Amino acid sequence: MTIGLFHYLALGAALFSIGVIGVVTRRNAIGVLIGVELILNAANVNLVGFSRYSGGLDAQVFVIFVIVLAAAEAAVALAIILQLFEKRSDIDVDRARGLRG
Amino acid sequence: MLAETWIPDLSALFSHFMAESILVIAIPVIVVADLLGKPEGRDRRAHSVALVALVTAFLVALFQPTGAHLTALLRADGLAKIFRLLALGTGIVAAISALRSRDLPRAHTEFFVLLLGAVLGACLTAAANDLAMLYLSIETLSICGYLLAGFKKDEKGAEAAMKYVLFGAISSGLMLYGMSLLYGFAGTAVLTSATGPSIADAAMRAGGDPLFVVAVILVFAGLAYKVAAAPFQFWCPDVYEGSPTSVAAFLAVASKGAGFAATLRVIAAISGGGAASSETIQAFLLIAAVVTMTVGNVAALRQTNAKRLLAYSAIAHAGTLLLGVAVTSEAGVTAVIFYMVIYLFMTLGAFYIVSLVENETGRADIDSFEGLGFRAPMLALCMGVCLISLTGLPPTAGFLGKFFLFKEVFAYAGREGSSLFFWGGIIGLLNSVVALAYYTKFLRAMYLCDEDRKQGTFKFAGVDRSVVLALTIPILVLGILFQSLGLIASNLARGLF
C-alpha cells in the first residue's frame, strides 16, 4: 500500500475529531487545551499533506508559523490557568462561575 | 540582481505600512526605557512612549497612500486603511483610559507593550490577504488580548482571562482547520490575486461543493468569535465584566473591527465572482446575524451591571453589522464601514464614561449612575448622546448608521427577491425597539432617582472631559455631515468586490 494524500487527510480528520471530542467532554482547563492542540495539529497534518501532493512550499511555512503560535498560545493559556488556580485552587471549567448573568 | 528588485519593493512596502512600523519600533523602546530609567515614574514613561507612538501612527495612517498591490500577503487598500485607523484610535483611547483608571495594578509597562501588540495585530488583520498572514495577525491580536483581559489580577480577572483564552483557542483551532481545507481546494493560501492562483479562483471551481462550504464556515467560526457573533458570543459578557474597562473597550471596538475586516475580505474573495457556494454562505451569515442580535438584545434586558449590559449591546451591534456583511456587495461594505466608524465613537464614549463612574464609585453597576444627571450634568448628557446613538434614534449618527445598513439589506432583498433577507431586515428593525428598553435604564438612573442621590458633585479631570467630548461631539456632527462620511466610506469600499 502506498501512502497518498487520502491517508494524510484521514489522519488529520481523525485528529480533528478526537480534539473536538476532547474539547467538548473535558472539564479540566488543561484537558481542553490538549484538545485544542490536537485540532491545531490536525490542521498541520492537512497542510503538510496538501503541500506534498498538490500545493507549494508555502503550506510548510504556514505550518511552522502555526507551531510557533501554538507554543505561544499554550504558554499564555497555562499562565492564565495557573493564575486562576492560585486564586481558586480549582481549574474546572464548569465551576468557573464567578461571572454570570 | 536580487537587491535591485527587492529594495524598491521594500521601501514602497515601508511607506504603505509606516503606521505598523512605528508600533513595531515602539514596543522595544518601551521595554528598554523601562529597564534604563529610574524605577519611579516607570508607568508614566511607558505610557508616554505608547501614547506618542499610537498618536504618531494614527496621524501617519491618515495620510498613508492606498491602492497599491505590493505583496500577495498584505493589501494596502481602503478597507485596510479604515480598520487600521479604527484600531489605532481605539488604542489611543484605551491607553488614556488605562493610566487614569484605578482598577489596574501597577506595572503598566507590560500593559502598554501588550496594548501596542494587540493594536499591531488588529492593523495587520485588516490588511491580510493570505490565510497564513491572517492567522498570524489574528493570533497576535488574540494572544495580547488574553493577557490584557487578565490584567486585573483578582479572581474575576483570572476567570475572565481563562474563559477568553479557552474560547479563543478553540475557535482559532476550528478556523485553522477550515483554512487548511481551503488551502487544499486552492493549492495556495492567497485570498485574491490578479495574476497567480488564489482562493477566489478555487471558490469558482468548487461550485457548491459542500466540503468547501464547511471549510468557509469553519473559518467564519474563528472570526465569529472575534466579532462576538452567535454561537461564539458566550465569552463576551464575562470577559468584559472581569477585565479592566479600558481593555473591554478595546475588545469591543478594535478586536471586533479587525474581525469584521477579515470577514469582509474572506467573503469578498469567495463570493466575488458569483460562486455557487456564495448563496449558502450568505444565508448562513444572515441567520447568524439575526440570532446574534436577538440573543444580545434579549439578554441585555435583564442586566444590572453596566459593563455586562454594554457587552450584550456589543453583541447586538455585531449582529447588525453582520447583516450588512451578508449583503456582500460594495454598497453593503460601505454601510458596514459607515456603521463601524459611528460604532467606534458611541461605544468608546459609553465605555469611557463607565470607567469614570467606576473610578469614582468603585462599582460598575447601573445603580452607581443614579443622580449623575445632577451631580455631573455634562457627563450625563454625553452618556445620553452615546446611548441614544447606540439605540439608533435621530438626530444622532447611530440612527443614520442603522438607516443606511437596513436600506442596503432591503434593497438587496428587493433586487434578488430574497424573502430571507426581507425577514432578516424586519427582525433587525424589531430588535432596535428592544434595544430602547435597556438603554433607557441608564437614562432613568441618571435623571429619575431619589432626591438624596442627586446631592454632591462628581469631580473629573480636564483630560477626561476632553476625551469624552472628543468622542461624543462627532456623534452629533456626523448625524448632520453624514454625506461626507458616506462618500469617504464608499471610496474606501471600492474595489473589494
Coordinates of C-alpha atoms in Angstrom, one line a residue:
Chain A
M1 CA 0.0 0.0 0.0
T2 CA 1.4 3.4 -0.9
I3 CA 0.7 6.3 1.3
G4 CA -1.2 9.0 -0.5
L5 CA -2.9 12.3 0.2
F6 CA -6.0 10.5 1.4
H7 CA -4.1 9.0 4.3
Y8 CA -2.9 12.4 5.4
L9 CA -6.4 13.8 5.3
A10 CA -7.8 10.8 7.1
L11 CA -5.2 11.2 9.9
G12 CA -6.0 14.9 10.0
A13 CA -9.7 14.3 10.2
A14 CA -9.3 11.7 12.9
L15 CA -7.1 14.1 15.0
F16 CA -9.6 16.9 14.5
S17 CA -12.5 14.7 15.7
I18 CA -10.5 13.5 18.7
G19 CA -9.6 17.1 19.5
V20 CA -13.2 18.3 19.2
I21 CA -14.4 15.5 21.4
G22 CA -11.8 16.3 24.0
V23 CA -12.7 20.0 24.0
V24 CA -16.4 19.2 24.4
T25 CA -16.1 16.5 27.1
R26 CA -13.1 17.6 29.2
R27 CA -14.0 19.7 32.2
N28 CA -10.4 20.4 33.2
A29 CA -9.0 23.5 31.6
I30 CA -5.7 21.8 30.7
G31 CA -7.6 18.9 29.2
V32 CA -9.5 21.4 26.9
L33 CA -6.1 22.9 26.0
I34 CA -4.8 19.5 25.0
G35 CA -7.9 19.0 22.8
V36 CA -7.1 22.4 21.1
E37 CA -3.5 21.3 20.4
L38 CA -4.8 18.2 18.7
I39 CA -7.1 20.4 16.5
L40 CA -4.1 22.6 15.6
N41 CA -2.0 19.5 14.7
A42 CA -4.8 18.1 12.6
A43 CA -4.7 21.3 10.5
N44 CA -0.9 21.0 10.3
V45 CA -1.1 17.4 9.0
N46 CA -3.6 18.6 6.4
L47 CA -1.4 21.4 5.3
V48 CA 1.8 19.2 5.1
G49 CA -0.2 16.6 3.1
F50 CA -1.5 19.2 0.6
S51 CA 1.9 20.7 0.3
R52 CA 3.5 17.3 -0.5
Y53 CA 0.8 16.3 -3.1
S54 CA -0.7 19.3 -4.6
G55 CA 0.4 22.7 -3.3
G56 CA 3.6 24.5 -2.9
L57 CA 6.1 25.1 -0.1
D58 CA 4.1 28.0 1.4
A59 CA 2.0 25.5 3.3
Q60 CA 5.1 24.2 5.1
V61 CA 6.0 27.8 6.0
F62 CA 2.4 28.2 7.3
V63 CA 2.9 25.0 9.4
I64 CA 6.0 26.5 11.0
F65 CA 4.1 29.7 11.9
V66 CA 1.3 27.6 13.4
I67 CA 3.7 25.6 15.6
V68 CA 5.3 28.8 16.9
L69 CA 1.9 30.4 17.6
A70 CA 0.6 27.2 19.2
A71 CA 3.5 27.3 21.6
A72 CA 2.9 31.0 22.4
E73 CA -0.8 30.4 22.9
A74 CA -0.2 27.4 25.1
A75 CA 2.3 29.4 27.3
V76 CA -0.2 32.2 27.7
A77 CA -3.1 29.8 28.4
L78 CA -1.1 27.9 31.0
A79 CA 0.0 31.1 32.7
I80 CA -3.6 32.2 32.9
I81 CA -4.8 28.8 34.2
L82 CA -2.1 28.9 36.8
Q83 CA -3.2 32.3 37.9
L84 CA -6.8 31.1 38.3
F85 CA -5.5 28.0 40.2
E86 CA -3.7 30.3 42.7
K87 CA -6.9 32.2 43.3
R88 CA -9.3 29.3 43.5
S89 CA -7.4 26.0 43.7
D90 CA -9.6 24.7 41.0
I91 CA -9.4 24.7 37.2
D92 CA -12.7 23.0 36.5
V93 CA -14.3 24.9 33.6
D94 CA -17.8 24.2 34.8
R95 CA -17.1 25.5 38.2
A96 CA -15.8 28.9 36.9
R97 CA -19.0 30.7 37.7
G98 CA -17.9 33.9 39.4
L99 CA -19.1 35.8 36.4
R100 CA -22.5 35.2 35.1
G101 CA -25.9 36.7 34.3
Chain B
M1 CA 20.3 41.4 -9.0
L2 CA 18.1 40.4 -6.2
A3 CA 18.8 43.6 -4.3
E4 CA 17.8 45.7 -7.2
T5 CA 14.3 44.2 -7.4
W6 CA 13.9 43.9 -3.6
I7 CA 15.0 47.4 -2.4
P8 CA 12.3 49.5 -4.2
D9 CA 9.7 47.0 -3.1
L10 CA 10.7 47.2 0.5
S11 CA 10.7 51.0 0.6
A12 CA 7.3 51.0 -1.0
L13 CA 6.1 48.4 1.5
F14 CA 7.5 50.6 4.3
S15 CA 5.8 53.7 3.1
H16 CA 2.4 51.8 2.9
F17 CA 2.9 50.3 6.3
M18 CA 4.6 53.1 8.2
A19 CA 2.0 53.1 11.0
E20 CA 2.6 49.4 11.7
S21 CA 6.4 50.0 11.6
I22 CA 6.1 52.8 14.2
L23 CA 4.3 50.3 16.5
V24 CA 6.9 47.6 15.9
I25 CA 9.7 50.1 16.9
A26 CA 7.8 51.5 19.9
I27 CA 7.4 48.1 21.6
P28 CA 11.2 47.5 22.3
V29 CA 11.6 51.2 23.1
I30 CA 9.1 50.9 25.9
V31 CA 10.9 47.8 27.3
V32 CA 14.4 49.5 27.1
A33 CA 13.1 52.7 28.6
D34 CA 11.7 50.7 31.4
L35 CA 15.0 49.0 32.1
L36 CA 17.2 52.0 31.8
G37 CA 15.3 54.7 33.7
K38 CA 14.7 55.2 37.4
P39 CA 12.2 52.8 38.9
E40 CA 9.8 55.6 39.9
G41 CA 7.9 57.0 37.0
R42 CA 8.1 53.8 35.1
D43 CA 4.4 53.8 34.4
R44 CA 4.4 57.3 33.2
R45 CA 7.3 56.7 30.9
A46 CA 5.8 53.6 29.3
H47 CA 2.5 55.5 29.0
S48 CA 4.1 58.4 27.2
V49 CA 6.0 56.3 24.8
A50 CA 2.9 54.2 24.0
L51 CA 0.7 57.3 23.6
V52 CA 3.2 59.1 21.4
A53 CA 3.7 56.0 19.2
L54 CA -0.1 55.5 18.9
V55 CA -0.8 59.1 18.0
T56 CA 2.1 59.3 15.5
A57 CA 0.9 56.1 13.9
F58 CA -2.6 57.4 13.7
L59 CA -1.5 60.7 12.0
V60 CA 0.7 58.8 9.7
A61 CA -2.1 56.3 8.9
L62 CA -4.4 59.2 8.0
F63 CA -2.1 60.2 5.1
Q64 CA -0.8 56.8 4.1
P65 CA -1.3 56.1 0.4
T66 CA -3.8 53.4 -0.6
G67 CA -4.4 51.3 -3.7
A68 CA -1.1 49.6 -4.4
H69 CA -0.9 45.8 -4.5
L70 CA 2.6 45.4 -3.0
T71 CA 2.7 41.8 -2.0
A72 CA 0.4 38.8 -2.1
L73 CA 0.4 38.8 1.7
L74 CA -0.8 42.3 2.5
R75 CA -3.2 44.7 0.9
A76 CA -2.9 48.5 1.4
D77 CA -6.4 49.3 0.2
G78 CA -9.2 51.4 1.6
L79 CA -10.5 48.5 3.9
A80 CA -7.1 48.2 5.5
K81 CA -6.8 51.9 5.9
I82 CA -10.1 52.5 7.7
F83 CA -9.8 49.5 10.0
R84 CA -6.2 50.4 10.8
L85 CA -7.4 53.9 11.8
L86 CA -10.2 52.4 13.9
A87 CA -7.7 50.1 15.7
L88 CA -5.2 53.0 16.4
G89 CA -8.0 55.3 17.5
T90 CA -9.3 52.7 20.0
G91 CA -5.7 52.1 21.1
I92 CA -5.3 55.8 21.9
V93 CA -8.5 56.0 24.0
A94 CA -7.7 52.7 25.8
A95 CA -4.2 54.0 26.6
I96 CA -5.5 57.2 28.1
S97 CA -8.2 55.4 30.0
A98 CA -5.8 52.7 31.3
L99 CA -3.5 55.2 33.1
R100 CA -6.4 57.0 34.6
S101 CA -8.3 54.0 35.9
R102 CA -8.0 52.7 39.4
D103 CA -8.8 49.1 38.6
L104 CA -5.4 48.4 37.2
P105 CA -2.5 47.3 39.4
R106 CA 0.9 48.9 39.0
A107 CA 3.5 47.7 36.4
H108 CA 1.9 49.4 33.5
T109 CA 4.9 48.7 31.3
E110 CA 3.7 45.3 30.3
F111 CA 0.2 46.6 29.8
F112 CA 1.3 49.1 27.2
V113 CA 3.6 46.6 25.4
L114 CA 0.6 44.2 25.1
L115 CA -1.7 47.0 24.1
L116 CA 0.6 48.1 21.2
G117 CA 1.0 44.4 20.2
A118 CA -2.8 44.0 20.1
V119 CA -3.2 47.2 18.0
L120 CA -0.5 45.9 15.7
G121 CA -2.3 42.6 15.3
A122 CA -5.6 44.4 14.6
C123 CA -3.9 46.7 11.9
L124 CA -2.3 43.7 10.1
T125 CA -5.5 41.6 10.3
A126 CA -7.3 44.3 8.3
A127 CA -4.6 44.2 5.7
A128 CA -4.0 40.4 5.4
N129 CA -4.6 38.9 2.0
D130 CA -3.2 35.4 2.8
L131 CA -4.5 32.8 5.2
A132 CA -1.1 32.4 6.9
M133 CA -0.9 36.2 7.4
L134 CA -4.5 36.3 8.6
Y135 CA -3.9 33.6 11.1
L136 CA -0.6 35.2 12.3
S137 CA -2.1 38.6 12.8
I138 CA -5.3 37.3 14.4
E139 CA -3.2 35.3 16.9
T140 CA -1.0 38.4 17.6
L141 CA -4.2 40.3 18.4
S142 CA -5.7 37.4 20.4
I143 CA -2.6 36.4 22.5
C144 CA -2.1 40.0 23.6
G145 CA -5.8 40.3 24.2
Y146 CA -5.8 37.2 26.5
L147 CA -3.1 38.7 28.7
L148 CA -4.8 42.2 28.7
A149 CA -8.1 40.6 29.8
G150 CA -6.4 39.0 32.8
F151 CA -4.5 42.1 33.8
K152 CA -6.7 42.9 36.8
K153 CA -5.2 40.2 38.9
D154 CA -8.2 39.3 41.1
E155 CA -10.3 36.2 40.9
K156 CA -12.8 37.7 38.4
G157 CA -10.0 38.9 36.2
A158 CA -8.4 35.4 36.2
E159 CA -11.7 33.8 35.4
A160 CA -12.4 36.2 32.6
A161 CA -9.0 35.6 31.1
M162 CA -9.4 31.8 31.3
K163 CA -12.8 31.9 29.6
Y164 CA -11.3 34.2 26.9
V165 CA -8.2 32.1 26.3
L166 CA -10.1 28.8 26.1
F167 CA -12.9 30.0 23.8
G168 CA -10.3 31.8 21.7
A169 CA -8.0 28.8 21.4
I170 CA -10.9 26.5 20.4
S171 CA -12.3 28.9 17.8
S172 CA -8.9 29.7 16.3
G173 CA -8.3 25.9 16.1
L174 CA -11.5 25.5 14.2
M175 CA -10.6 28.4 11.9
L176 CA -7.2 26.9 11.2
Y177 CA -8.7 23.5 10.3
G178 CA -11.0 25.4 7.9
M179 CA -8.0 27.3 6.5
S180 CA -6.1 24.0 5.9
L181 CA -9.1 22.7 3.9
L182 CA -9.3 25.9 1.9
Y183 CA -5.6 25.6 1.1
G184 CA -6.4 22.1 -0.2
F185 CA -9.0 23.5 -2.6
A186 CA -6.9 26.3 -3.9
G187 CA -3.3 25.0 -3.6
T188 CA -2.4 28.4 -2.3
A189 CA -3.1 30.5 0.8
V190 CA -3.6 33.7 -1.1
L191 CA -7.1 35.1 -0.9
T192 CA -7.3 37.2 -4.1
S193 CA -4.6 37.7 -6.7
A194 CA -4.6 39.4 -10.1
T195 CA -2.0 37.1 -11.6
G196 CA -1.5 33.8 -9.7
P197 CA -3.8 31.2 -8.4
S198 CA -6.0 32.2 -5.4
I199 CA -8.8 31.1 -3.1
A200 CA -11.1 33.3 -5.2
D201 CA -10.4 31.1 -8.2
A202 CA -10.9 27.9 -6.1
A203 CA -14.3 29.2 -5.0
M204 CA -15.4 29.5 -8.6
R205 CA -14.0 26.0 -9.4
A206 CA -15.5 24.4 -6.3
G207 CA -19.1 25.4 -7.2
G208 CA -21.5 24.4 -4.5
D209 CA -19.2 21.7 -3.1
P210 CA -20.4 21.0 0.5
L211 CA -16.9 20.5 1.8
F212 CA -15.9 23.9 0.5
V213 CA -18.9 25.5 2.3
V214 CA -17.9 23.6 5.5
A215 CA -14.3 24.9 5.2
V216 CA -15.6 28.5 4.8
I217 CA -18.0 28.1 7.8
L218 CA -15.1 26.8 9.9
V219 CA -13.1 29.9 9.0
F220 CA -16.1 32.1 9.9
A221 CA -16.3 30.3 13.3
G222 CA -12.9 31.8 14.3
L223 CA -13.9 35.2 13.0
A224 CA -17.3 35.0 14.7
Y225 CA -15.5 34.6 18.0
K226 CA -13.5 37.8 17.3
V227 CA -16.6 39.8 16.5
A228 CA -18.6 38.1 19.3
A229 CA -21.3 36.7 17.0
A230 CA -23.6 33.7 17.9
P231 CA -22.9 30.9 18.6
F232 CA -19.5 32.2 19.7
Q233 CA -20.6 35.0 21.9
F234 CA -20.6 33.3 25.4
W235 CA -17.3 34.7 26.5
C236 CA -18.2 38.3 25.7
P237 CA -20.2 39.5 28.8
D238 CA -17.9 37.5 31.3
V239 CA -14.7 38.9 29.8
Y240 CA -16.0 42.5 29.6
E241 CA -17.1 42.3 33.2
G242 CA -13.9 40.8 34.6
S243 CA -11.3 42.7 32.5
P244 CA -10.2 46.3 33.0
T245 CA -12.7 48.7 31.4
S246 CA -10.1 50.1 29.0
V247 CA -9.5 46.5 27.8
A248 CA -13.2 45.8 27.5
A249 CA -13.5 49.0 25.3
F250 CA -10.6 47.8 23.2
L251 CA -12.1 44.4 22.7
A252 CA -15.5 45.8 21.9
V253 CA -14.1 48.1 19.1
A254 CA -10.7 47.2 17.8
S255 CA -10.9 43.5 18.1
K256 CA -14.4 43.4 16.7
G257 CA -13.4 45.8 13.9
A258 CA -10.4 43.5 12.9
G259 CA -12.8 40.5 12.9
F260 CA -15.2 42.3 10.6
A261 CA -12.3 43.5 8.3
A262 CA -11.2 39.9 8.0
T263 CA -14.7 38.6 7.5
L264 CA -15.3 41.1 4.7
R265 CA -12.0 40.2 3.0
V266 CA -12.8 36.4 3.1
I267 CA -16.4 36.8 1.9
A268 CA -15.3 39.2 -0.9
A269 CA -12.7 36.6 -2.0
I270 CA -15.1 33.6 -2.1
S271 CA -18.2 35.3 -3.5
G272 CA -16.6 38.0 -5.7
G273 CA -17.1 36.2 -9.0
G274 CA -20.6 35.0 -8.0
A275 CA -19.5 31.5 -7.0
A276 CA -22.2 28.9 -6.5
S277 CA -21.4 28.4 -2.8
S278 CA -21.9 32.1 -2.0
E279 CA -25.7 31.9 -1.6
T280 CA -25.4 29.2 1.0
I281 CA -22.8 31.2 2.9
Q282 CA -24.9 34.4 2.7
A283 CA -27.9 32.6 4.1
F284 CA -25.6 31.2 6.9
L285 CA -24.3 34.7 7.7
L286 CA -27.8 36.2 7.7
I287 CA -29.1 33.6 10.1
A288 CA -26.0 34.1 12.4
A289 CA -26.7 37.9 12.2
V290 CA -30.4 37.6 13.2
V291 CA -29.6 35.1 16.0
T292 CA -26.7 37.2 17.3
M293 CA -28.7 40.4 17.6
T294 CA -31.7 38.7 19.1
V295 CA -29.6 36.9 21.7
G296 CA -27.7 40.1 22.5
N297 CA -30.8 42.3 22.9
V298 CA -32.9 39.9 24.8
A299 CA -30.1 39.0 27.3
A300 CA -29.3 42.7 27.7
L301 CA -32.8 43.4 29.1
R302 CA -32.1 41.8 32.5
Q303 CA -28.6 43.1 33.1
T304 CA -27.8 45.3 36.1
N305 CA -24.0 45.7 35.6
A306 CA -23.1 48.5 33.1
K307 CA -20.2 46.5 31.6
R308 CA -22.2 43.4 31.1
L309 CA -25.0 45.5 29.5
L310 CA -22.6 47.1 27.1
A311 CA -21.2 43.6 26.3
Y312 CA -24.6 42.4 25.3
S313 CA -25.2 45.6 23.4
A314 CA -21.9 45.0 21.6
I315 CA -23.1 41.5 20.7
A316 CA -26.3 43.0 19.3
H317 CA -24.4 45.5 17.2
A318 CA -22.2 42.7 15.9
G319 CA -25.4 41.1 14.7
T320 CA -26.5 44.3 12.9
L321 CA -23.1 44.7 11.3
L322 CA -23.2 41.0 10.2
L323 CA -26.5 41.8 8.4
G324 CA -24.6 44.3 6.3
V325 CA -21.8 41.9 5.7
A326 CA -24.3 39.2 4.5
V327 CA -25.3 41.6 1.7
T328 CA -21.8 41.0 0.1
S329 CA -21.8 44.0 -2.2
E330 CA -19.8 47.2 -2.4
A331 CA -22.8 49.1 -1.1
G332 CA -23.1 46.7 1.8
V333 CA -19.4 47.2 2.7
T334 CA -19.9 50.9 2.5
A335 CA -22.8 50.7 5.0
V336 CA -20.6 48.4 7.3
I337 CA -17.7 50.9 7.3
F338 CA -20.1 53.8 7.9
Y339 CA -21.7 52.0 10.9
M340 CA -18.3 50.8 12.2
V341 CA -17.0 54.4 12.4
I342 CA -20.0 55.6 14.3
Y343 CA -19.9 52.5 16.5
L344 CA -16.4 53.4 17.5
F345 CA -17.4 56.8 18.8
M346 CA -20.6 55.7 20.6
T347 CA -19.1 52.6 22.2
L348 CA -15.8 54.1 23.3
G349 CA -17.8 57.1 24.7
A350 CA -20.0 54.9 26.7
F351 CA -17.2 52.7 28.0
Y352 CA -15.1 55.8 28.9
I353 CA -17.9 57.2 30.9
V354 CA -18.5 53.9 32.6
S355 CA -14.8 53.8 33.6
L356 CA -15.0 57.3 35.0
V357 CA -18.0 56.3 37.1
E358 CA -16.3 53.1 38.1
N359 CA -13.3 55.1 39.3
E360 CA -15.5 57.4 41.4
T361 CA -17.8 54.8 42.9
G362 CA -15.7 51.6 42.7
R363 CA -18.5 49.7 41.0
A364 CA -19.8 49.4 37.5
D365 CA -23.5 48.7 38.4
I366 CA -26.2 50.8 36.8
D367 CA -27.2 52.0 40.3
S368 CA -23.9 53.8 40.5
F369 CA -25.1 56.1 37.7
E370 CA -28.0 57.3 39.9
G371 CA -28.3 61.0 40.0
L372 CA -25.4 61.6 37.6
G373 CA -27.6 64.0 35.7
F374 CA -27.5 66.3 38.7
R375 CA -24.0 65.6 40.0
A376 CA -22.2 65.8 36.6
P377 CA -24.7 67.2 34.1
M378 CA -22.2 67.3 31.2
L379 CA -21.0 63.7 31.7
A380 CA -24.6 62.5 31.9
L381 CA -25.5 64.5 28.8
C382 CA -22.6 62.9 26.9
M383 CA -23.7 59.4 28.1
G384 CA -27.2 60.2 26.9
V385 CA -25.9 61.1 23.5
C386 CA -23.9 57.8 23.3
L387 CA -26.9 55.8 24.5
I388 CA -29.4 57.4 22.1
S389 CA -26.9 56.8 19.3
L390 CA -26.5 53.2 20.3
T391 CA -30.2 52.7 20.3
G392 CA -30.3 54.2 16.8
L393 CA -32.6 57.2 17.3
P394 CA -32.3 60.5 15.4
P395 CA -30.7 63.1 15.5
T396 CA -27.6 61.1 16.3
A397 CA -25.3 59.4 13.8
G398 CA -26.3 56.0 15.2
F399 CA -29.7 56.4 13.5
L400 CA -28.1 57.1 10.1
G401 CA -25.7 54.1 10.5
K402 CA -28.7 51.8 11.1
F403 CA -30.7 53.5 8.4
F404 CA -28.1 53.1 5.6
L405 CA -27.4 49.5 6.7
F406 CA -31.1 48.4 6.7
K407 CA -31.6 50.3 3.4
E408 CA -29.0 48.1 1.8
V409 CA -30.5 44.9 3.3
F410 CA -34.0 45.8 2.0
A411 CA -32.6 46.9 -1.4
Y412 CA -30.8 43.6 -1.7
A413 CA -34.0 41.7 -0.7
G414 CA -35.9 43.6 -3.3
R415 CA -33.3 43.2 -6.0
E416 CA -32.8 39.4 -5.5
G417 CA -36.4 38.7 -4.4
S418 CA -35.0 37.2 -1.3
S419 CA -37.6 36.7 1.4
L420 CA -34.9 35.5 3.8
F421 CA -33.2 39.0 3.7
F422 CA -36.5 40.7 3.9
W423 CA -37.5 39.0 7.1
G424 CA -33.9 39.3 8.4
G425 CA -34.3 43.1 8.0
I426 CA -37.7 43.1 9.7
I427 CA -36.3 41.2 12.7
G428 CA -33.4 43.6 12.8
L429 CA -35.7 46.6 13.0
L430 CA -37.8 45.0 15.7
N431 CA -34.6 44.4 17.7
S432 CA -33.9 48.1 17.7
V433 CA -37.1 48.6 19.6
V434 CA -36.0 46.1 22.2
A435 CA -32.7 47.9 22.5
L436 CA -34.5 51.1 23.5
A437 CA -35.8 49.3 26.6
Y438 CA -32.4 48.6 28.2
Y439 CA -30.6 51.7 27.2
T440 CA -33.2 53.8 28.9
K441 CA -32.3 52.0 32.2
F442 CA -29.2 54.3 32.2
L443 CA -31.2 57.4 31.5
R444 CA -33.7 56.6 34.2
A445 CA -30.9 56.0 36.7
M446 CA -29.2 59.3 35.7
Y447 CA -32.2 61.6 35.8
L448 CA -35.1 60.0 37.7
C449 CA -33.9 58.9 41.2
D450 CA -34.4 59.8 44.8
E451 CA -33.5 63.3 46.0
D452 CA -30.7 62.2 48.2
R453 CA -28.8 60.6 45.3
K454 CA -28.8 64.0 43.5
Q455 CA -26.6 65.7 46.1
G456 CA -22.9 66.3 45.8
T457 CA -20.7 66.9 42.8
F458 CA -18.8 64.3 40.8
K459 CA -15.3 65.5 40.0
F460 CA -13.4 64.5 37.0
A461 CA -10.3 65.9 35.4
G462 CA -9.9 68.1 32.3
V463 CA -8.3 65.2 30.3
D464 CA -11.4 63.1 30.9
R465 CA -13.6 65.9 29.9
S466 CA -11.8 66.4 26.6
V467 CA -11.8 62.7 25.8
V468 CA -15.5 62.4 26.5
L469 CA -16.3 65.5 24.4
A470 CA -14.0 64.3 21.6
L471 CA -15.9 61.0 21.5
T472 CA -19.5 62.4 21.7
I473 CA -19.3 65.6 19.6
P474 CA -18.6 63.6 16.4
I475 CA -21.8 61.5 17.1
L476 CA -23.8 64.7 16.7
V477 CA -21.7 66.2 13.9
L478 CA -21.8 63.0 11.9
G479 CA -25.5 63.0 12.3
I480 CA -25.6 66.2 10.2
L481 CA -22.5 65.7 8.0
F482 CA -23.3 62.1 7.1
Q483 CA -23.0 62.7 3.4
S484 CA -19.2 63.3 3.5
L485 CA -18.7 60.2 5.7
G486 CA -20.8 58.2 3.3
L487 CA -18.7 59.4 0.4
I488 CA -15.5 58.5 2.2
A489 CA -16.9 55.1 3.2
S490 CA -17.9 54.3 -0.4
N491 CA -14.4 55.4 -1.7
L492 CA -12.8 53.1 0.9
A493 CA -15.0 50.2 0.0
R494 CA -14.3 50.5 -3.8
G495 CA -12.6 47.6 -5.5
L496 CA -13.2 45.0 -2.8
F497 CA -15.8 43.0 -4.9

